[in-house]
Short mmCIF file of C-alpha atoms in Angstrom, two decimals:
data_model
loop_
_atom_site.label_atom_id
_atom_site.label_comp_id
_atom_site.label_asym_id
_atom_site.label_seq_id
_atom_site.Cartn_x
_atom_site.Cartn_y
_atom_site.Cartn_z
CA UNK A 59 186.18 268.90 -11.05
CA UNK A 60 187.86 265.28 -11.17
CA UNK A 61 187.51 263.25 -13.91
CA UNK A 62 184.19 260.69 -13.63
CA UNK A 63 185.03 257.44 -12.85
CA UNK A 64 184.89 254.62 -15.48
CA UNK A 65 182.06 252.69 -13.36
CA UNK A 66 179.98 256.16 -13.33
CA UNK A 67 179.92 256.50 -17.53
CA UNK A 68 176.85 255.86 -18.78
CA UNK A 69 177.06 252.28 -20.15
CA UNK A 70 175.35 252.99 -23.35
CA UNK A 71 178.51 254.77 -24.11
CA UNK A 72 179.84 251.19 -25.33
CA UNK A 73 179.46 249.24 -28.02
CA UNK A 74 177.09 246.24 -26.68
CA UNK A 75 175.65 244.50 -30.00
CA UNK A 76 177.67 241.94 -31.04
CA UNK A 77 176.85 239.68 -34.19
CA UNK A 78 180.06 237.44 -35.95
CA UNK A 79 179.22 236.32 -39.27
CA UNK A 80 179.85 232.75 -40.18
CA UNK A 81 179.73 230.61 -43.10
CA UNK A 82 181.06 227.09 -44.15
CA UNK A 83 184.67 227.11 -44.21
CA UNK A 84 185.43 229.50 -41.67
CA UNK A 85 188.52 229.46 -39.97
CA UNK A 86 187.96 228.22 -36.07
CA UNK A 87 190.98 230.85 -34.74
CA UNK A 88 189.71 233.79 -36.69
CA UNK A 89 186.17 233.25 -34.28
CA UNK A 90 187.09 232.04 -31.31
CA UNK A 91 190.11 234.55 -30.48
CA UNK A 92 188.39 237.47 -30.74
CA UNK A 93 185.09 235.75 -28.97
CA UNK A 94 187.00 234.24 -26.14
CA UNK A 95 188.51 237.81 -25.88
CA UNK A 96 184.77 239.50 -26.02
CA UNK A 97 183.45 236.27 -23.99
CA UNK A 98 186.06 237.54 -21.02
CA UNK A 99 184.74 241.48 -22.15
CA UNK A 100 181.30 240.65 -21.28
CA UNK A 101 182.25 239.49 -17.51
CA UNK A 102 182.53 243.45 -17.23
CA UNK A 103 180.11 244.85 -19.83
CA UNK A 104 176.74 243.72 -20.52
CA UNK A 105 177.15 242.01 -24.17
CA UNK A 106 174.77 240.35 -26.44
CA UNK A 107 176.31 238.13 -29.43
CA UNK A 108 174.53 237.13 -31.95
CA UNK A 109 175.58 233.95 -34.23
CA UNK A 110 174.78 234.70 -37.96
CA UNK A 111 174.65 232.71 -41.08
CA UNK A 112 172.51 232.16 -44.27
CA UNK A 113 170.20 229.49 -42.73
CA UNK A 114 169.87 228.06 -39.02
CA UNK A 115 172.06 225.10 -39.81
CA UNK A 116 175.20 224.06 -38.16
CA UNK A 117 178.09 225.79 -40.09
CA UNK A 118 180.62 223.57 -40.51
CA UNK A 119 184.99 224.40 -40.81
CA UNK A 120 185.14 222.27 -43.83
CA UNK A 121 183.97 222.09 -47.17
CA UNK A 122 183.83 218.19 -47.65
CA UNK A 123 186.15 215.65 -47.24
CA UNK A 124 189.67 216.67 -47.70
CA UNK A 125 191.69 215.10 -50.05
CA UNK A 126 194.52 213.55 -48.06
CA UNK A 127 191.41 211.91 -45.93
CA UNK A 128 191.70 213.77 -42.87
CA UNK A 129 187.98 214.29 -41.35
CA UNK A 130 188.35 217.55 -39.15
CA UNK A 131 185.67 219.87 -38.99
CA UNK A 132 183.90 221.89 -35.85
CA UNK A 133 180.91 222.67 -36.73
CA UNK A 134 179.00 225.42 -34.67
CA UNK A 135 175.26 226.27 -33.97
CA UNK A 136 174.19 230.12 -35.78
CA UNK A 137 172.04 232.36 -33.48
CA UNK A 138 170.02 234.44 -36.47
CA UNK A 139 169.85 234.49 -40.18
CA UNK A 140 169.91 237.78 -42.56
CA UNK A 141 166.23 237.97 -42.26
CA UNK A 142 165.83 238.16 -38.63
CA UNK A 143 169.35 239.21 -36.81
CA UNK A 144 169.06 242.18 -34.66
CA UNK A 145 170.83 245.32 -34.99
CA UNK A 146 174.34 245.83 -34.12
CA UNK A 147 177.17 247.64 -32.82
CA UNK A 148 179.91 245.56 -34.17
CA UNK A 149 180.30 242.45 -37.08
CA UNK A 150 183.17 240.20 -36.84
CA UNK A 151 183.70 239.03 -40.17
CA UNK A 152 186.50 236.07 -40.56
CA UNK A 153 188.51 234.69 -42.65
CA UNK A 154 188.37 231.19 -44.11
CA UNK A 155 189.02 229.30 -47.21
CA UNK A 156 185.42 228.85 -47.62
CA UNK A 157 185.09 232.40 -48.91
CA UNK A 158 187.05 231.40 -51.72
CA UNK A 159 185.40 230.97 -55.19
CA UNK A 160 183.52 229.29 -56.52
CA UNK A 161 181.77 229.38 -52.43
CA UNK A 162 178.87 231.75 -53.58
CA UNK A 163 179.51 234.33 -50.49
CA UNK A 164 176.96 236.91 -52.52
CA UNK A 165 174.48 237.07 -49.63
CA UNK A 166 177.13 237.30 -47.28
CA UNK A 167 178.67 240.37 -49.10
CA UNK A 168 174.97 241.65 -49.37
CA UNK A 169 174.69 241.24 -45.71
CA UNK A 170 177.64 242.92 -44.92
CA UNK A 171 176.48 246.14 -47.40
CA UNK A 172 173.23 246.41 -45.94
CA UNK A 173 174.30 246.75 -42.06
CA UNK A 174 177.33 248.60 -42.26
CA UNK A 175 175.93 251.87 -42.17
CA UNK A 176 174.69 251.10 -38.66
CA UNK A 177 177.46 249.85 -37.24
CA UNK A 178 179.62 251.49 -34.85
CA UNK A 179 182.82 249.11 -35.81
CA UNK A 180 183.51 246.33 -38.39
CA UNK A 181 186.00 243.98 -37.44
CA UNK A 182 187.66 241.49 -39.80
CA UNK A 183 190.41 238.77 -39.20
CA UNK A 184 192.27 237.11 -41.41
CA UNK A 185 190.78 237.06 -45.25
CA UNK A 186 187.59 238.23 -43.49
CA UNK A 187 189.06 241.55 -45.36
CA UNK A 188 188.80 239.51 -48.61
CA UNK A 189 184.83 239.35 -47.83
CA UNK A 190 184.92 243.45 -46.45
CA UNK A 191 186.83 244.46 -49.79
CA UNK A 192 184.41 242.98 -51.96
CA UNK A 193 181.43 244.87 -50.66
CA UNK A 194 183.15 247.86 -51.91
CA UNK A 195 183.51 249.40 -48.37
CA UNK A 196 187.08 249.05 -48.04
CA UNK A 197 187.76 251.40 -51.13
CA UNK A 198 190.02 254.03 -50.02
CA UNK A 199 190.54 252.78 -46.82
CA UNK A 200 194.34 251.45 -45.43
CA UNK A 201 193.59 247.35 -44.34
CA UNK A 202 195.77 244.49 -44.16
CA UNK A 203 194.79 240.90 -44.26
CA UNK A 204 196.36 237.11 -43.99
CA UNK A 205 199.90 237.15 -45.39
CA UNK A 206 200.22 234.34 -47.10
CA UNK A 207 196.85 235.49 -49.24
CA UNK A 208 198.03 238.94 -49.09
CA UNK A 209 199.46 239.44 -52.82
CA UNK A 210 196.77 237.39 -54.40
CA UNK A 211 193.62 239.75 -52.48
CA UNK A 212 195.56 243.14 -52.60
CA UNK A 213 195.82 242.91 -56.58
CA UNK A 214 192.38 241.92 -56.77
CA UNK A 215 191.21 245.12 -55.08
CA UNK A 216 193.54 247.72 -55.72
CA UNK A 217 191.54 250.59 -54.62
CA UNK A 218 191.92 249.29 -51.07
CA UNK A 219 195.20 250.70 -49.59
CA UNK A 220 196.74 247.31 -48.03
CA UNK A 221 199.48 247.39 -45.56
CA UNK A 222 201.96 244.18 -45.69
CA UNK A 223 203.50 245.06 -42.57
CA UNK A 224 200.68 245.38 -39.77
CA UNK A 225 199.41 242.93 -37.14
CA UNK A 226 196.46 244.76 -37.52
CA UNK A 227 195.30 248.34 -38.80
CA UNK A 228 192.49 250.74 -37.99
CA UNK A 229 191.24 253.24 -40.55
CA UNK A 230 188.03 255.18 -38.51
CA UNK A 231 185.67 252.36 -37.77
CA UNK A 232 187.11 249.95 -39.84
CA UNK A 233 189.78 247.59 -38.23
CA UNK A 234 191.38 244.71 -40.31
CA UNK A 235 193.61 242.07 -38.88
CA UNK A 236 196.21 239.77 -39.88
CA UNK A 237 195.95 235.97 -40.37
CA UNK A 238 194.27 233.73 -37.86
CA UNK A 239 196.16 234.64 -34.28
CA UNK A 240 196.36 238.15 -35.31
CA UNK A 241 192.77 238.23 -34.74
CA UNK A 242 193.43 238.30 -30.67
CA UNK A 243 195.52 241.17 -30.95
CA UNK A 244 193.09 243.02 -32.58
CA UNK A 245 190.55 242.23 -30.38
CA UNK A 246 192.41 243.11 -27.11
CA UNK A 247 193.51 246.46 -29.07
CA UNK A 248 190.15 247.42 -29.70
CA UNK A 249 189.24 246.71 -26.41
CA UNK A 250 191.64 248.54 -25.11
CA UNK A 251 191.22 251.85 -27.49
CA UNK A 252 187.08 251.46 -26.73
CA UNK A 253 186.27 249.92 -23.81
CA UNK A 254 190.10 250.64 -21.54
CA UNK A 255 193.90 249.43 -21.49
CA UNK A 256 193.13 248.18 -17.63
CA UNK A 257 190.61 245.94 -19.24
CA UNK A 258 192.50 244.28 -21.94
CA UNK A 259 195.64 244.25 -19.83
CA UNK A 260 193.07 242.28 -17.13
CA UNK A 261 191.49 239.98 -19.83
CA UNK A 262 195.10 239.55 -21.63
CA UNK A 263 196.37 238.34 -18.49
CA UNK A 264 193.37 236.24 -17.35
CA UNK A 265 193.71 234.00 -21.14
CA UNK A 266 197.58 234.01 -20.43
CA UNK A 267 197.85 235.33 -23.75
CA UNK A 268 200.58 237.42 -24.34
CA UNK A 269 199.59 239.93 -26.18
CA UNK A 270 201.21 242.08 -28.97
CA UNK A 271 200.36 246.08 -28.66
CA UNK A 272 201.87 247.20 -31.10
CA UNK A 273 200.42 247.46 -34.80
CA UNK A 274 203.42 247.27 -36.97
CA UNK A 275 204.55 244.10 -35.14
CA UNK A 276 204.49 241.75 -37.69
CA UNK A 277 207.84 239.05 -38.53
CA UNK A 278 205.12 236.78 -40.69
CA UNK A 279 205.03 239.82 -43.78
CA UNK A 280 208.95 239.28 -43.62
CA UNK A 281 208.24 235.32 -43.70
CA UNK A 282 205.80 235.35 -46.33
CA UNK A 283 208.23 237.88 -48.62
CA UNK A 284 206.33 241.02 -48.55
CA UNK A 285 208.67 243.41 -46.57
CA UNK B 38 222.53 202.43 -44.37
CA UNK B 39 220.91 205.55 -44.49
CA UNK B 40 218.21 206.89 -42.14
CA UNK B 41 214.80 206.50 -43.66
CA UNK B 42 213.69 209.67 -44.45
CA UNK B 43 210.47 211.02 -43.43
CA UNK B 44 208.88 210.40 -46.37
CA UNK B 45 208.85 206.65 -46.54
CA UNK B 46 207.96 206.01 -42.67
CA UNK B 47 205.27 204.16 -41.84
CA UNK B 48 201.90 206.30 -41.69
CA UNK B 49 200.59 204.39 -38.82
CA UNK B 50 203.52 205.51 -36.51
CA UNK B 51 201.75 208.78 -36.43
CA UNK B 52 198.94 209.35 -33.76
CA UNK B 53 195.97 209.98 -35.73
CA UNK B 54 192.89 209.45 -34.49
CA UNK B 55 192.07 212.70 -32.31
CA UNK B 56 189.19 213.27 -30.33
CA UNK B 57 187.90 216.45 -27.79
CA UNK B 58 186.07 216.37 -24.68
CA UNK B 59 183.56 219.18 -24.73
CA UNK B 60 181.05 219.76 -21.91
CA UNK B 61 178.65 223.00 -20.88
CA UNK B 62 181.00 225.41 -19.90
CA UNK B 63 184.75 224.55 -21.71
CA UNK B 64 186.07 227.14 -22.66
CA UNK B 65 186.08 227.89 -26.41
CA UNK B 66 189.85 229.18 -27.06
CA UNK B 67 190.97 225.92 -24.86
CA UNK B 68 189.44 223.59 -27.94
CA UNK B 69 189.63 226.30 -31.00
CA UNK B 70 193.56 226.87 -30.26
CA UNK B 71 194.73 223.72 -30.26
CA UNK B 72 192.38 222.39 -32.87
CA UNK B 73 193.23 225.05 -35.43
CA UNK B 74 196.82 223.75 -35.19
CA UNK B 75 195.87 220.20 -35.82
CA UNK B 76 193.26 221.31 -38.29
CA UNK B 77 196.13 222.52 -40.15
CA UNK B 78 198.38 219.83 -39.40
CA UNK B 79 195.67 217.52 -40.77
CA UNK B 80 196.65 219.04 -44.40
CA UNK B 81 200.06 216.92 -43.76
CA UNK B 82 198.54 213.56 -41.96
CA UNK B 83 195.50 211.89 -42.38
CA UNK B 84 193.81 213.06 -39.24
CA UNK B 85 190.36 212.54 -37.47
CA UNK B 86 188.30 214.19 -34.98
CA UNK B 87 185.75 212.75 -32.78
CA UNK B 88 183.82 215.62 -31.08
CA UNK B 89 182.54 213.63 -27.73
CA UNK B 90 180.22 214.14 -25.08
CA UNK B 91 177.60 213.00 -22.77
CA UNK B 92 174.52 213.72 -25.18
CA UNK B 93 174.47 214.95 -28.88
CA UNK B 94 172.83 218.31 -28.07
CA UNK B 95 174.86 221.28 -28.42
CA UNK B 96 177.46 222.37 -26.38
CA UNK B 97 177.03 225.69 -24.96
CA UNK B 98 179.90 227.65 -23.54
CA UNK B 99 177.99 229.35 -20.53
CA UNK B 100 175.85 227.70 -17.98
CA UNK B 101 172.89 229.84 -17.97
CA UNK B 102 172.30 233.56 -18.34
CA UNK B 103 175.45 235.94 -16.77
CA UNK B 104 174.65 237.91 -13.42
CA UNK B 105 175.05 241.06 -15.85
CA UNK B 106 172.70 240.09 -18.08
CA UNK B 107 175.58 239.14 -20.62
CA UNK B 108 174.60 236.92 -23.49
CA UNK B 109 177.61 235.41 -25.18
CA UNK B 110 177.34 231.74 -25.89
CA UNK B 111 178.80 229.94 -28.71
CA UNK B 112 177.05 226.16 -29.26
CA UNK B 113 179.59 223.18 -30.73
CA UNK B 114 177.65 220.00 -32.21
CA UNK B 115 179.23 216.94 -30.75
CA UNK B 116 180.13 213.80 -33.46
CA UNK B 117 179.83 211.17 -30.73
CA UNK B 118 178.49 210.40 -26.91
CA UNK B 119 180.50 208.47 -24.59
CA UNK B 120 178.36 205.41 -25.89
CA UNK B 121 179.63 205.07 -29.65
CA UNK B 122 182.92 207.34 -29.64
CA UNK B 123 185.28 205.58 -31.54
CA UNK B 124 188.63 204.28 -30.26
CA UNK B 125 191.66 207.22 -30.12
CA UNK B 126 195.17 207.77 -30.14
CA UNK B 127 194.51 211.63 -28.51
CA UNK B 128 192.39 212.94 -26.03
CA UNK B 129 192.34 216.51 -25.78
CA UNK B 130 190.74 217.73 -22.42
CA UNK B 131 190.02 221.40 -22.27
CA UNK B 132 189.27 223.95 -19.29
CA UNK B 133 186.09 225.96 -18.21
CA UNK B 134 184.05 227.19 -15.45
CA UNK B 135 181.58 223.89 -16.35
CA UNK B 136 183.96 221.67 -14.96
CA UNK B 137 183.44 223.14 -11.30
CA UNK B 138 181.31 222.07 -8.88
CA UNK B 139 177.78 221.83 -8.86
CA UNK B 140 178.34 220.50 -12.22
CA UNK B 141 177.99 216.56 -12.38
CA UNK B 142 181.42 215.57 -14.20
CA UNK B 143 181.37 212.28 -13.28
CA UNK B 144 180.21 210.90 -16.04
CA UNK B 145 183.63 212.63 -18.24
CA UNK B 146 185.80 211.35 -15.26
CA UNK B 147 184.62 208.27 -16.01
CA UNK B 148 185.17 208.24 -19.46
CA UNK B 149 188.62 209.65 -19.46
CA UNK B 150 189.64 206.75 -16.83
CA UNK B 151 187.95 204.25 -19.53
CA UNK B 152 189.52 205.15 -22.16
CA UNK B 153 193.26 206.50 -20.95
CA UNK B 154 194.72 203.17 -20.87
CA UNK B 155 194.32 202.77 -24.78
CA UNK B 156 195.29 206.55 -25.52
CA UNK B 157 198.88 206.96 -26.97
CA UNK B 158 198.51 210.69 -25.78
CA UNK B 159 196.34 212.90 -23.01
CA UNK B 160 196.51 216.18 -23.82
CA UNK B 161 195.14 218.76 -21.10
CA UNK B 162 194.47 222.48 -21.57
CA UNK B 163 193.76 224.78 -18.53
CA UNK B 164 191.35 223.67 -15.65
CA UNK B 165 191.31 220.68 -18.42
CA UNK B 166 194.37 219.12 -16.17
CA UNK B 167 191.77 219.87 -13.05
CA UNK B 168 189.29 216.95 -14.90
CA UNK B 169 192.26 214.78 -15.58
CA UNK B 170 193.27 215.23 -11.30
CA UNK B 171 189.84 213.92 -10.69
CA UNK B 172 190.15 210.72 -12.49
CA UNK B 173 193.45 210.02 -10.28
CA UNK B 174 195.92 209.51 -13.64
CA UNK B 175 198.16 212.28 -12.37
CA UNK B 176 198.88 210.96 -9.40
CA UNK B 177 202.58 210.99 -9.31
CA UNK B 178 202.64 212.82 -12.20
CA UNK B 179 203.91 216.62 -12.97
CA UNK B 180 201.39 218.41 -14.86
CA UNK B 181 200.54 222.29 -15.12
CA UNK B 182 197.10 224.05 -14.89
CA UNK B 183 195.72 227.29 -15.01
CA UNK B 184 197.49 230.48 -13.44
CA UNK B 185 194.34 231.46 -11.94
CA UNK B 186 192.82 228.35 -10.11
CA UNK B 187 196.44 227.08 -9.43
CA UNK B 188 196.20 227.45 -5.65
CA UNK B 189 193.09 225.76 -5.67
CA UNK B 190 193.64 222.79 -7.38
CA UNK B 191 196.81 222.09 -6.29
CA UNK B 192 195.74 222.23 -2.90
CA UNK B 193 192.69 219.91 -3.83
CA UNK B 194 194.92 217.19 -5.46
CA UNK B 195 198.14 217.26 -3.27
CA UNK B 196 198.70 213.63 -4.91
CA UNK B 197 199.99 215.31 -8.28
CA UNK B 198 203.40 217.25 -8.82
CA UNK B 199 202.27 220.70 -9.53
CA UNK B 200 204.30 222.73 -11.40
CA UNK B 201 203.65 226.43 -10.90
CA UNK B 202 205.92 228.22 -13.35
CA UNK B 203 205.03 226.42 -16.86
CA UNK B 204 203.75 227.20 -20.06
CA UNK B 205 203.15 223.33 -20.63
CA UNK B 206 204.49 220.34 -18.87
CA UNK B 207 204.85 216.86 -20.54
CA UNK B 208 205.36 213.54 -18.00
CA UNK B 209 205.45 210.10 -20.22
CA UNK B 210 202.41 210.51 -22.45
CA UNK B 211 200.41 213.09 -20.14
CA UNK B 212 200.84 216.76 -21.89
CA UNK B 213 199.06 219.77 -19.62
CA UNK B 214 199.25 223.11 -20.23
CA UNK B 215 198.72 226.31 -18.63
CA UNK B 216 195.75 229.04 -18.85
CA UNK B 217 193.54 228.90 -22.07
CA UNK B 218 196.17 230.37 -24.41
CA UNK B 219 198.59 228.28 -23.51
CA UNK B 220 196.83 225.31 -25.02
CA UNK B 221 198.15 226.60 -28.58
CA UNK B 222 201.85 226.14 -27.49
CA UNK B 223 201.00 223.30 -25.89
CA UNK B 224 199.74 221.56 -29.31
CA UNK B 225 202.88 223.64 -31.22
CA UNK B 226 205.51 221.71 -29.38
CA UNK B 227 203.49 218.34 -29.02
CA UNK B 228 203.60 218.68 -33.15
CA UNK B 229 207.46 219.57 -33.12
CA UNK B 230 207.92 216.13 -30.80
CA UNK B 231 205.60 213.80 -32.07
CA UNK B 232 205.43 215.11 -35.98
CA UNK B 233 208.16 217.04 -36.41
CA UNK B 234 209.51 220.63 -35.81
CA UNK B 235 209.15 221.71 -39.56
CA UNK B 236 206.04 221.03 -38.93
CA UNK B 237 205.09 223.22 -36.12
CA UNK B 238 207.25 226.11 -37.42
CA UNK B 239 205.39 225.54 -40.52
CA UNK B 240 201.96 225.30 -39.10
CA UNK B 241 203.01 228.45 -36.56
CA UNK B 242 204.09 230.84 -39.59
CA UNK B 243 200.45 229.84 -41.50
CA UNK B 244 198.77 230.78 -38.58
CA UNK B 245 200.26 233.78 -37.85
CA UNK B 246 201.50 233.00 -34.51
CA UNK B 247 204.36 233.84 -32.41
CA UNK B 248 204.91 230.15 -30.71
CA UNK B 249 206.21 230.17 -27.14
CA UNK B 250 209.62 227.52 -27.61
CA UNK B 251 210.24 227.14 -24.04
CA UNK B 252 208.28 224.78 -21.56
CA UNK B 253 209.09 227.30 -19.04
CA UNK B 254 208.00 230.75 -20.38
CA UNK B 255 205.58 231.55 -17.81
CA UNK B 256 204.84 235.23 -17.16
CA UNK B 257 202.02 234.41 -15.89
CA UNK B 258 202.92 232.54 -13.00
CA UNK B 259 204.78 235.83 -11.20
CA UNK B 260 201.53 238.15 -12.20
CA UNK B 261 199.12 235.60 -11.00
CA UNK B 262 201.80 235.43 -7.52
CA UNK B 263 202.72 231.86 -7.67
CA UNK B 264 206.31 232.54 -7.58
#
């Protein structure tokens, strides 16, 4: 018999859930890669994404005022908080300097804790790895994160197995990217190990985004003078 | 006598009042691209952004429900309407399926015209450049668009000099760019000119990505058959 077409699979067979998690300080890039990526994903699959934060307010890029005076934020509108966001397949989790201390990111860790066992894949960009390491769930695991951040957050959690050199790495349903842009490669890589290489060949091409497939590529661990 | 270094120049020379166009529909990786790099070039110059509109609801990136049953939005909280935005030395226009028709865009046609004479810079990204053709400031003009909707717009506005095979094109103080990613090289090399290229190597290496150099890298313009 000949293989079954991709449009016969039963479509429960992929992931469908989405939820990012967002709090203030979050780095724009780390989100709205990957979403744009999954936004063009869901022109083919039926996805849900939810938005979710703490409280229902608008979540903010910066923490205050800068220093130099610059007034820059985005600010963008959550979908759910802990207490009421649905189950899902997959949590984006990204990066930001706003999960830097003294930022109490506690429920955010909690959060992450709590659904993990239910997910089918966790997804973090950037120092969104910082966030994933501290819950503990990392332990054990190979993961990368943003280079120039890398020395400080790999000595911090030592049982994590970091890789310098990676654009982005995936240890079983775990996959860790890079800083900020990296986050698009990983999302077109994972759509193209879950979902199809047609599809994120199709989607890469449709963003005119040229798109790096392979994992080790990575010049910015040479340029921030960890390889 | 020396040059005067960089340093001591006058802060004012720099463009820094920035502000973004968003309407139901843009496309989030057309605003979050480019705005990540000046987010971070806003840690070197005093920078601010005006978030503008028509209303100061949210700003939804899909129109509606998908035919799939998809549910993907993100929602952006404007800063200003077109009634009390504040005067700017950059307006970045970005792409989307809102801009098409039936969508009323008059009212953003309108505003761009208004305020264009005053703008040191217009900076398109995508079907962003389709907007600006509307308003009749390209006329004469070269400018860039989407791979995509090329044929289409081109045809529609036969008034402009369309240039097919172009990662960004930059006539006097007009700056378009190509498809949705494109908008990040487009903001790269607009730093390099305007700021300086330490700069936008600089702000490239911290975000982790591989800038496209070259006005007329365009891959996308063979696999979308324009050339």
């Amino acid at each position: 018999m000949s293989a079954t077409p991709l449009s016969m699979a039963a479509p429960q067979s992929f992931p469908m859930r989405y939820g990012v998690l967002l709090y203030p300080g979050f780095q724009a890039l780390d989100v709205f890669g990957p979403l744009d990526v999954f936004t063009s994903l869901s022109q083919f699959h039926p996805l849900h994404l939810s938005i979710i934060s703490k409280t229902m307010d608008p979540i903010p890029t910066k923490l205050g005022a800068s220093q130099n005076g610059s007034q820059f934020a985005q600010s963008v509108l959550p979908t759910h908080t802990f207490e009421n966001a649905p189950p899902l397949d997959i949590l984006l989790v990204p990066g930001g300097l706003g999960n830097r201390p003294p930022s109490d990111m506690e429920p955010y860790i909690l959060y992450i804790q709590a659904v993990y066992p239910d997910l089918k894949y966790l997804l973090t960009v950037c120092t969104g790895s910082y966030l994933a390491a501290r819950t503990g769930i990392l332990d054990g695991k190979r993961a990368t994160t943003n280079k120039k951040a890398f020395r400080e957050i790999a000595t911090a959690y030592p049982k994590v197995n970091w890789v310098a050199q990676a654009r982005w790495v995936a240890d079983e349903n775990i996959w860790t990217s890079s800083g900020v842009a990296a986050g698009m490669d990983l999302a077109l890589s994972f759509i193209a190990k879950v979902y199809g290489d047609d599809l994120a060949t199709s989607i890469s091409d449709s963003l005119e985004y040229e798109r790096h497939e392979d994992a080790d590529w990575d010049p910015f661990a040479t340029r921030h003078g960890l390889v």
